[in-house]
Tab-separated table of C-alpha atoms and ligand atoms in Angstrom:
chain	number	residue	atom	x	y	z
D	1	UNK	CA	-31.886	62.731	39.326
D	2	UNK	CA	-30.379	60.051	41.713
D	3	UNK	CA	-28.434	62.350	43.452
D	4	UNK	CA	-31.069	65.052	44.332
D	5	UNK	CA	-33.238	64.612	47.225
D	6	UNK	CA	-37.096	64.184	45.486
D	7	UNK	CA	-39.437	62.502	47.552
D	8	UNK	CA	-40.578	59.537	44.938
D	9	UNK	CA	-44.028	59.427	45.530
D	10	UNK	CA	-44.625	55.617	43.986
D	11	UNK	CA	-41.338	54.131	45.949
D	12	UNK	CA	-42.617	55.939	49.287
D	13	UNK	CA	-46.204	53.752	48.711
D	14	UNK	CA	-44.843	50.631	47.299
D	15	UNK	CA	-41.448	50.978	50.428
D	16	UNK	CA	-44.628	52.103	53.366
D	17	UNK	CA	-46.700	49.038	51.642
D	18	UNK	CA	-44.321	46.398	51.762
D	19	UNK	CA	-43.135	47.484	55.097
D	20	UNK	CA	-46.407	46.965	56.472
D	21	UNK	CA	-46.635	43.838	55.600
D	22	UNK	CA	-46.013	40.639	57.515
D	23	UNK	CA	-43.176	39.329	56.573
D	24	UNK	CA	-41.283	42.692	56.129
D	25	UNK	CA	-40.582	42.938	51.697
D	26	UNK	CA	-39.061	45.263	49.391
D	27	UNK	CA	-39.086	45.064	45.805
D	28	UNK	CA	-35.568	44.189	43.898
D	29	UNK	CA	-36.385	46.380	41.199
D	30	UNK	CA	-35.536	49.487	44.244
D	31	UNK	CA	-32.106	48.556	44.180
D	32	UNK	CA	-30.900	50.613	40.932
D	33	UNK	CA	-30.616	53.529	41.655
D	34	UNK	CA	-27.053	55.237	39.901
D	35	UNK	CA	-24.937	54.204	43.002
D	36	UNK	CA	-26.965	50.883	43.004
D	37	UNK	CA	-26.515	49.597	39.372
D	38	UNK	CA	-22.260	50.620	40.443
D	39	UNK	CA	-22.470	48.598	43.351
D	40	UNK	CA	-24.219	45.897	40.977
D	41	UNK	CA	-20.789	46.476	38.230
D	42	UNK	CA	-18.516	45.374	41.174
D	43	UNK	CA	-20.235	42.618	42.025
D	44	UNK	CA	-19.952	40.843	38.498
D	45	UNK	CA	-15.885	40.941	38.929
D	46	UNK	CA	-16.040	39.603	42.268
D	47	UNK	CA	-14.121	36.589	42.693
D	48	UNK	CA	-17.314	34.572	44.561
D	49	UNK	CA	-20.007	36.314	42.007
D	50	UNK	CA	-19.170	33.354	38.932
D	51	UNK	CA	-22.608	34.028	37.116
D	52	UNK	CA	-20.786	37.121	35.103
D	53	UNK	CA	-18.166	35.512	33.636
D	54	UNK	CA	-19.850	32.356	33.097
D	55	UNK	CA	-22.170	34.279	30.832
D	56	UNK	CA	-19.454	35.664	29.105
D	57	UNK	CA	-17.966	33.147	28.138
D	58	UNK	CA	-21.062	31.289	27.309
D	59	UNK	CA	-22.001	33.964	25.032
D	60	UNK	CA	-18.354	34.426	23.453
D	61	UNK	CA	-18.214	30.315	22.774
D	62	UNK	CA	-21.434	30.049	20.949
D	63	UNK	CA	-22.854	33.085	18.734
D	64	UNK	CA	-22.564	31.603	15.951
D	65	UNK	CA	-25.300	29.663	17.323
D	66	UNK	CA	-27.468	32.539	17.997
D	67	UNK	CA	-26.727	34.391	14.300
D	68	UNK	CA	-29.120	31.772	12.952
D	69	UNK	CA	-32.053	33.454	14.865
D	70	UNK	CA	-31.251	37.134	14.273
D	71	UNK	CA	-33.193	38.228	10.473
D	72	UNK	CA	-31.432	40.708	8.802
D	73	UNK	CA	-32.021	43.934	9.664
D	74	UNK	CA	-32.931	43.064	13.295
D	75	UNK	CA	-33.937	45.504	16.118
D	76	UNK	CA	-32.271	43.630	19.812
D	77	UNK	CA	-34.294	45.031	22.693
D	78	UNK	CA	-32.350	44.495	25.421
D	79	UNK	CA	-34.045	43.679	29.108
D	80	UNK	CA	-32.542	45.138	32.651
D	81	UNK	CA	-29.580	46.305	30.341
D	82	UNK	CA	-27.123	47.764	32.800
D	83	UNK	CA	-23.536	47.933	31.301
D	84	UNK	CA	-24.139	46.397	27.889
D	85	UNK	CA	-21.433	44.800	28.389
D	86	UNK	CA	-22.787	41.265	27.142
D	87	UNK	CA	-24.658	43.238	24.107
D	88	UNK	CA	-21.080	44.057	22.611
D	89	UNK	CA	-20.802	40.547	22.025
D	90	UNK	CA	-23.811	40.151	20.528
D	91	UNK	CA	-23.016	43.876	17.990
D	92	UNK	CA	-19.555	42.466	17.189
D	93	UNK	CA	-21.441	39.233	15.509
D	94	UNK	CA	-24.682	40.037	14.397
D	95	UNK	CA	-24.079	42.378	11.404
D	96	UNK	CA	-28.054	41.644	11.027
D	97	UNK	CA	-29.001	43.600	13.940
D	98	UNK	CA	-29.870	47.088	12.970
D	99	UNK	CA	-31.111	48.808	15.870
D	100	UNK	CA	-30.514	47.966	19.054
D	101	UNK	CA	-33.196	48.804	22.487
D	102	UNK	CA	-31.932	49.146	25.863
D	103	UNK	CA	-34.160	49.235	28.263
D	104	UNK	CA	-33.618	49.831	32.287
D	105	UNK	CA	-35.171	51.055	35.680
D	106	UNK	CA	-31.841	52.364	35.966
D	107	UNK	CA	-32.098	55.551	34.051
D	108	UNK	CA	-29.180	58.160	34.707
D	109	UNK	CA	-26.980	55.154	34.366
D	110	UNK	CA	-28.770	53.584	30.876
D	111	UNK	CA	-28.207	56.919	29.205
D	112	UNK	CA	-24.663	57.404	29.684
D	113	UNK	CA	-24.150	53.492	28.947
D	114	UNK	CA	-26.560	54.301	25.487
D	115	UNK	CA	-24.117	57.027	24.415
D	116	UNK	CA	-21.356	54.343	24.097
D	117	UNK	CA	-22.938	52.056	22.590
D	118	UNK	CA	-23.448	55.042	20.162
D	119	UNK	CA	-20.257	55.773	19.965
D	120	UNK	CA	-18.630	52.590	19.501
D	121	UNK	CA	-21.364	51.066	16.729
D	122	UNK	CA	-22.162	54.267	14.543
D	123	UNK	CA	-24.205	52.381	11.779
D	124	UNK	CA	-26.601	51.014	14.748
D	125	UNK	CA	-29.444	52.811	15.340
D	126	UNK	CA	-29.619	53.066	19.448
D	127	UNK	CA	-32.082	53.982	21.131
D	128	UNK	CA	-32.454	53.842	24.952
D	129	UNK	CA	-35.819	53.555	26.585
D	130	UNK	CA	-35.980	54.385	30.268
D	131	UNK	CA	-38.981	52.354	32.590
D	132	UNK	CA	-40.313	49.085	34.581
D	133	UNK	CA	-40.233	45.832	32.257
D	134	UNK	CA	-42.716	44.995	34.865
D	135	UNK	CA	-45.012	47.231	32.967
D	136	UNK	CA	-46.433	47.436	29.182
D	137	UNK	CA	-43.266	49.008	27.868
D	138	UNK	CA	-44.108	51.698	24.604
D	139	UNK	CA	-41.135	50.505	22.108
D	140	UNK	CA	-39.806	53.181	20.042
D	141	UNK	CA	-40.807	53.550	16.418
D	142	UNK	CA	-37.366	52.393	15.618
D	143	UNK	CA	-38.787	48.977	16.370
D	144	UNK	CA	-41.846	48.762	13.703
D	145	UNK	CA	-41.610	46.946	11.081
D	146	UNK	CA	-38.385	44.599	11.769
D	147	UNK	CA	-37.793	41.637	13.214
D	148	UNK	CA	-37.557	42.036	17.156
D	149	UNK	CA	-34.803	39.948	19.187
D	150	UNK	CA	-35.529	40.065	23.043
D	151	UNK	CA	-32.149	39.867	25.003
D	152	UNK	CA	-32.721	39.118	28.531
D	153	UNK	CA	-28.972	38.041	29.916
D	154	UNK	CA	-27.891	38.606	33.635
D	155	UNK	CA	-30.710	35.991	35.385
D	156	UNK	CA	-32.735	39.208	36.350
D	157	UNK	CA	-36.092	37.062	34.961
D	158	UNK	CA	-34.994	35.161	38.563
D	159	UNK	CA	-35.160	38.239	40.526
D	160	UNK	CA	-38.793	38.058	39.193
D	161	UNK	CA	-41.971	36.003	41.556
D	162	UNK	CA	-42.738	33.115	39.365
D	163	UNK	CA	-46.461	34.829	38.344
D	164	UNK	CA	-44.439	38.278	37.300
D	165	UNK	CA	-41.480	36.375	35.359
D	166	UNK	CA	-44.547	34.026	33.570
D	167	UNK	CA	-46.037	36.899	32.535
D	168	UNK	CA	-43.522	39.497	31.212
D	169	UNK	CA	-42.731	36.596	28.807
D	170	UNK	CA	-45.840	36.507	27.746
D	171	UNK	CA	-45.841	40.171	28.037
D	172	UNK	CA	-42.504	39.635	25.262
D	173	UNK	CA	-44.315	36.988	22.904
D	174	UNK	CA	-46.873	39.132	22.245
D	175	UNK	CA	-44.588	42.064	20.948
D	176	UNK	CA	-45.303	43.067	16.944
D	177	UNK	CA	-42.793	40.832	14.661
D	178	UNK	CA	-41.142	38.834	17.626
D	179	UNK	CA	-38.634	36.424	16.240
D	180	UNK	CA	-36.660	35.369	19.433
D	181	UNK	CA	-35.746	35.699	22.684
D	182	UNK	CA	-32.018	35.389	24.274
D	183	UNK	CA	-32.890	34.760	27.927
D	184	UNK	CA	-29.292	33.775	30.382
D	185	UNK	CA	-30.735	32.068	33.675
D	186	UNK	CA	-28.826	30.692	36.271
D	187	UNK	CA	-28.859	27.112	37.484
D	188	UNK	CA	-29.158	25.495	40.696
D	189	UNK	CA	-25.898	23.871	41.846
D	190	UNK	CA	-24.671	23.422	45.662
D	191	UNK	CA	-25.752	25.957	48.196
D	192	UNK	CA	-22.219	26.436	49.622
D	193	UNK	CA	-21.430	28.542	46.171
D	194	UNK	CA	-24.469	30.146	46.219
D	195	UNK	CA	-24.531	31.448	49.351
D	196	UNK	CA	-21.180	32.695	48.727
D	197	UNK	CA	-22.150	34.801	45.329
D	198	UNK	CA	-24.617	36.286	47.607
D	199	UNK	CA	-22.642	36.785	50.813
D	200	UNK	CA	-18.896	37.617	49.240
D	201	UNK	CA	-16.085	37.893	51.658
D	202	UNK	CA	-15.521	42.654	50.553
D	203	UNK	CA	-18.693	43.143	51.585
D	204	UNK	CA	-19.695	44.525	47.862
D	205	UNK	CA	-22.807	42.259	47.927
D	206	UNK	CA	-23.883	43.653	51.802
D	207	UNK	CA	-23.309	46.862	50.842
D	208	UNK	CA	-25.944	46.829	47.397
D	209	UNK	CA	-28.410	45.442	49.578
D	210	UNK	CA	-28.550	48.276	52.803
D	211	UNK	CA	-28.091	50.622	49.693
D	212	UNK	CA	-31.800	50.832	49.122
D	213	UNK	CA	-31.810	51.917	52.247
D	214	UNK	CA	-29.807	55.260	51.614
D	215	UNK	CA	-32.258	55.315	48.598
D	216	UNK	CA	-35.298	54.521	50.844
D	217	UNK	CA	-33.595	57.546	53.040
D	218	UNK	CA	-33.396	59.773	49.935
D	219	UNK	CA	-36.412	59.095	47.784
D	220	UNK	CA	-39.180	58.114	50.727
D	221	UNK	CA	-38.124	60.110	53.651
D	222	UNK	CA	-37.082	57.370	56.322
D	223	UNK	CA	-34.878	57.668	58.586
D	224	UNK	CA	-33.269	54.047	58.392
D	225	UNK	CA	-29.798	53.266	60.500
D	226	UNK	CA	-28.139	51.297	56.867
D	227	UNK	CA	-25.843	49.634	59.900
D	228	UNK	CA	-28.014	48.482	61.912
D	229	UNK	CA	-29.216	46.245	59.141
D	230	UNK	CA	-26.998	42.885	59.092
D	231	UNK	CA	-26.936	41.242	54.910
D	232	UNK	CA	-28.005	37.580	55.218
D	233	UNK	CA	-28.047	35.481	52.005
D	234	UNK	CA	-29.520	32.289	52.176
D	235	UNK	CA	-30.849	28.865	50.013
D	236	UNK	CA	-34.266	28.356	49.927
D	237	UNK	CA	-34.226	24.596	48.604
D	238	UNK	CA	-38.252	24.749	48.914
D	239	UNK	CA	-38.148	27.438	46.095
D	240	UNK	CA	-35.231	27.243	44.929
D	241	UNK	CA	-34.086	30.561	45.041
D	242	UNK	CA	-31.368	32.501	47.173
D	243	UNK	CA	-33.432	35.049	49.103
D	244	UNK	CA	-31.823	38.501	50.581
D	245	UNK	CA	-32.491	39.693	54.011
D	246	UNK	CA	-31.524	42.802	56.075
D	247	UNK	CA	-32.133	41.907	59.340
D	248	UNK	CA	-32.656	44.011	62.102
D	249	UNK	CA	-29.669	43.838	64.576
D	250	UNK	CA	-32.028	45.480	67.617
D	251	UNK	CA	-35.477	46.139	68.717
D	252	UNK	CA	-36.563	49.761	66.893
D	253	UNK	CA	-38.942	52.023	65.278
D	254	UNK	CA	-38.223	54.200	61.419
D	255	UNK	CA	-40.100	56.318	60.482
D	256	UNK	CA	-40.753	56.274	56.936
D	257	UNK	CA	-42.252	59.879	55.499
D	258	UNK	CA	-44.639	60.705	58.591
D	259	UNK	CA	-45.522	56.897	59.342
D	260	UNK	CA	-43.255	54.847	62.077
D	261	UNK	CA	-41.993	51.596	61.542
D	262	UNK	CA	-40.997	49.160	64.094
D	263	UNK	CA	-38.667	46.481	64.059
D	264	UNK	CA	-37.967	43.309	66.225
D	265	UNK	CA	-34.281	42.006	66.816
D	266	UNK	CA	-34.230	40.026	64.262
D	267	UNK	CA	-36.389	40.443	61.761
D	268	UNK	CA	-35.927	41.071	58.634
D	269	UNK	CA	-36.560	42.913	55.600
D	270	UNK	CA	-37.388	40.230	52.573
D	271	UNK	CA	-35.323	42.496	49.658
D	272	UNK	CA	-34.409	40.041	47.327
D	273	UNK	CA	-34.805	36.309	45.097
D	274	UNK	CA	-33.173	35.214	42.477
D	275	UNK	CA	-34.658	31.296	41.868
D	276	UNK	CA	-31.959	29.343	40.441
D	277	UNK	CA	-33.307	26.885	37.723
D	278	UNK	CA	-32.906	23.828	35.572
D	279	UNK	CA	-33.776	23.350	31.878
D	280	UNK	CA	-36.598	21.902	33.280
D	281	UNK	CA	-37.857	23.980	35.482
D	282	UNK	CA	-37.121	26.969	32.581
D	283	UNK	CA	-38.884	24.866	30.103
D	284	UNK	CA	-41.877	23.865	32.316
D	285	UNK	CA	-42.058	28.052	32.310
D	286	UNK	CA	-41.599	29.259	29.057
D	287	UNK	CA	-43.785	26.974	27.847
D	288	UNK	CA	-47.264	28.158	29.004
D	289	UNK	CA	-45.991	31.897	27.767
D	290	UNK	CA	-45.786	30.962	24.071
D	291	UNK	CA	-42.337	29.708	24.049
D	292	UNK	CA	-40.110	26.533	23.262
D	293	UNK	CA	-36.703	25.894	23.334
D	294	UNK	CA	-34.112	26.254	20.340
D	295	UNK	CA	-30.617	25.600	21.821
D	296	UNK	CA	-29.847	24.989	25.383
D	297	UNK	CA	-25.794	26.192	25.483
D	298	UNK	CA	-24.580	26.065	28.820
D	299	UNK	CA	-20.678	26.604	30.270
D	300	UNK	CA	-18.680	22.985	30.989
D	301	UNK	CA	-18.811	23.516	35.175
D	302	UNK	CA	-23.051	23.682	34.194
D	303	UNK	CA	-23.514	26.902	35.731
D	304	UNK	CA	-25.470	29.055	33.921
D	305	UNK	CA	-26.812	28.841	30.722
D	306	UNK	CA	-27.954	31.104	27.911
D	307	UNK	CA	-31.128	29.507	26.291
D	308	UNK	CA	-32.782	30.855	23.069
D	309	UNK	CA	-36.147	30.782	22.845
D	310	UNK	CA	-38.476	31.015	19.495
D	311	UNK	CA	-42.411	31.350	19.486
D	312	UNK	CA	-44.273	28.282	19.649
A	1	SAH	N1	-28.062	42.744	31.944
A	1	SAH	C1	-27.624	43.426	32.815
A	1	SAH	C2	-27.791	43.516	33.962
A	1	SAH	C3	-27.855	43.063	35.679
A	1	SAH	S1	-28.345	43.483	36.743
A	1	SAH	C4	-25.992	41.980	33.023
A	1	SAH	O1	-26.425	40.749	32.698
A	1	SAH	O2	-25.239	41.907	33.711
A	1	SAH	C5	-30.438	43.900	36.593
A	1	SAH	C6	-30.984	45.376	35.735
A	1	SAH	O3	-31.922	45.265	35.157
A	1	SAH	C7	-29.822	46.839	36.086
A	1	SAH	O4	-29.318	47.624	35.089
A	1	SAH	C8	-31.214	46.955	36.260
A	1	SAH	O5	-31.232	48.845	36.748
A	1	SAH	C9	-32.473	46.876	35.736
A	1	SAH	N2	-33.615	46.369	35.920
A	1	SAH	C10	-33.797	46.163	37.687
A	1	SAH	N3	-35.632	45.245	37.638
A	1	SAH	C11	-35.840	46.581	36.605
A	1	SAH	C12	-37.155	46.294	35.882
A	1	SAH	N4	-38.064	46.350	36.706
A	1	SAH	N5	-37.628	47.644	35.496
A	1	SAH	C13	-36.296	47.185	33.813
A	1	SAH	N6	-35.200	47.091	34.491
A	1	SAH	C14	-34.865	46.460	35.566
A	2	AVI	C1	-28.847	41.562	38.676
A	2	AVI	N1	-29.699	40.297	39.462
A	2	AVI	C2	-29.431	39.018	38.138
A	2	AVI	C3	-28.587	39.957	40.097
A	2	AVI	C4	-28.777	38.115	41.045
A	2	AVI	O1	-27.955	37.989	41.362
A	2	AVI	O2	-29.948	37.661	41.493
A	2	AVI	C5	-28.822	40.750	41.541
A	2	AVI	C6	-27.794	40.153	42.668
A	2	AVI	N2	-28.451	40.101	44.212
A	2	AVI	C7	-26.652	39.764	44.193
A	2	AVI	N3	-26.174	39.785	44.183
A	2	AVI	C8	-26.548	40.384	42.525
């Protein structure tokens, strides 16, 4: 679907509402068409983008601390599974996993990755679920009767507004037979390190950011000139988050279907938040959603954390 010119009415409606708002905003879930998923994979190996390699190293070192929480024949349900690279560390070490349900909004990418996992782990039941994790998920029958373990790596939780994030944690808590949640979160650190992770020298993150405009042209009938918007990464200390923006280089009008949206020079579209946590802020978010911290694992530089949350 990603490569065809098909107007997505939901994208058109949400994008128009966001671009008419003050300040202008687009939800980050729209980054992930096929090209967006591929660009994100390029980001994960950039020298400036420390989160992926750091989380991989924490998982490799501490997977033994996760094992006791994964019961025999468990269903591993991964939210925002992407390339499922981190999952392989769990699957290689945890024989108890009987079924794997990767959930992702980027459907073409999801199906290709699920096939690769299926080939690599012949004894595992692999059931990909294409969907929006902000909605109620229709979990497959293979999950029922199995102890469920959520896996939510990458700090994708941090891309949600705090109320969205708390609501998602509450929904996971209500999954039938939920035994635990393995959650990856990025930690607060020197803003210079953070800004360069989101504004790399090769311009891959800028291309990832602008790709949402390319998608709007193809799937929402828009006529953006992506290069007429500058990529910007800003640290917002009050909200402990990196914000990504696309800033208009000039006064310009852009068509979205039959509507027109006007931009002033310097006006931005706020395209993403990436919240950064401390153990205390993470706990303050998880506890009201019905979770307690059982394990908190971090790297020696304290850049990133993998937490095992248990139902309280
Ligand atoms: N878990 C991987 C990928 C992180 S990138 C890692 O840690 O490297 C974020 C992933 O979440 C992408 O694959 C994207 O398609 C998916 N995603 C983003 N918003 C989503 C949503 N609302 N519903 C489902 N998946 C979503
Ligand atoms: C998927 N998500 C956690 C990434 C992040 O770091 O917030 C998305 C990303 N945006 C820019 N670079 C990476």
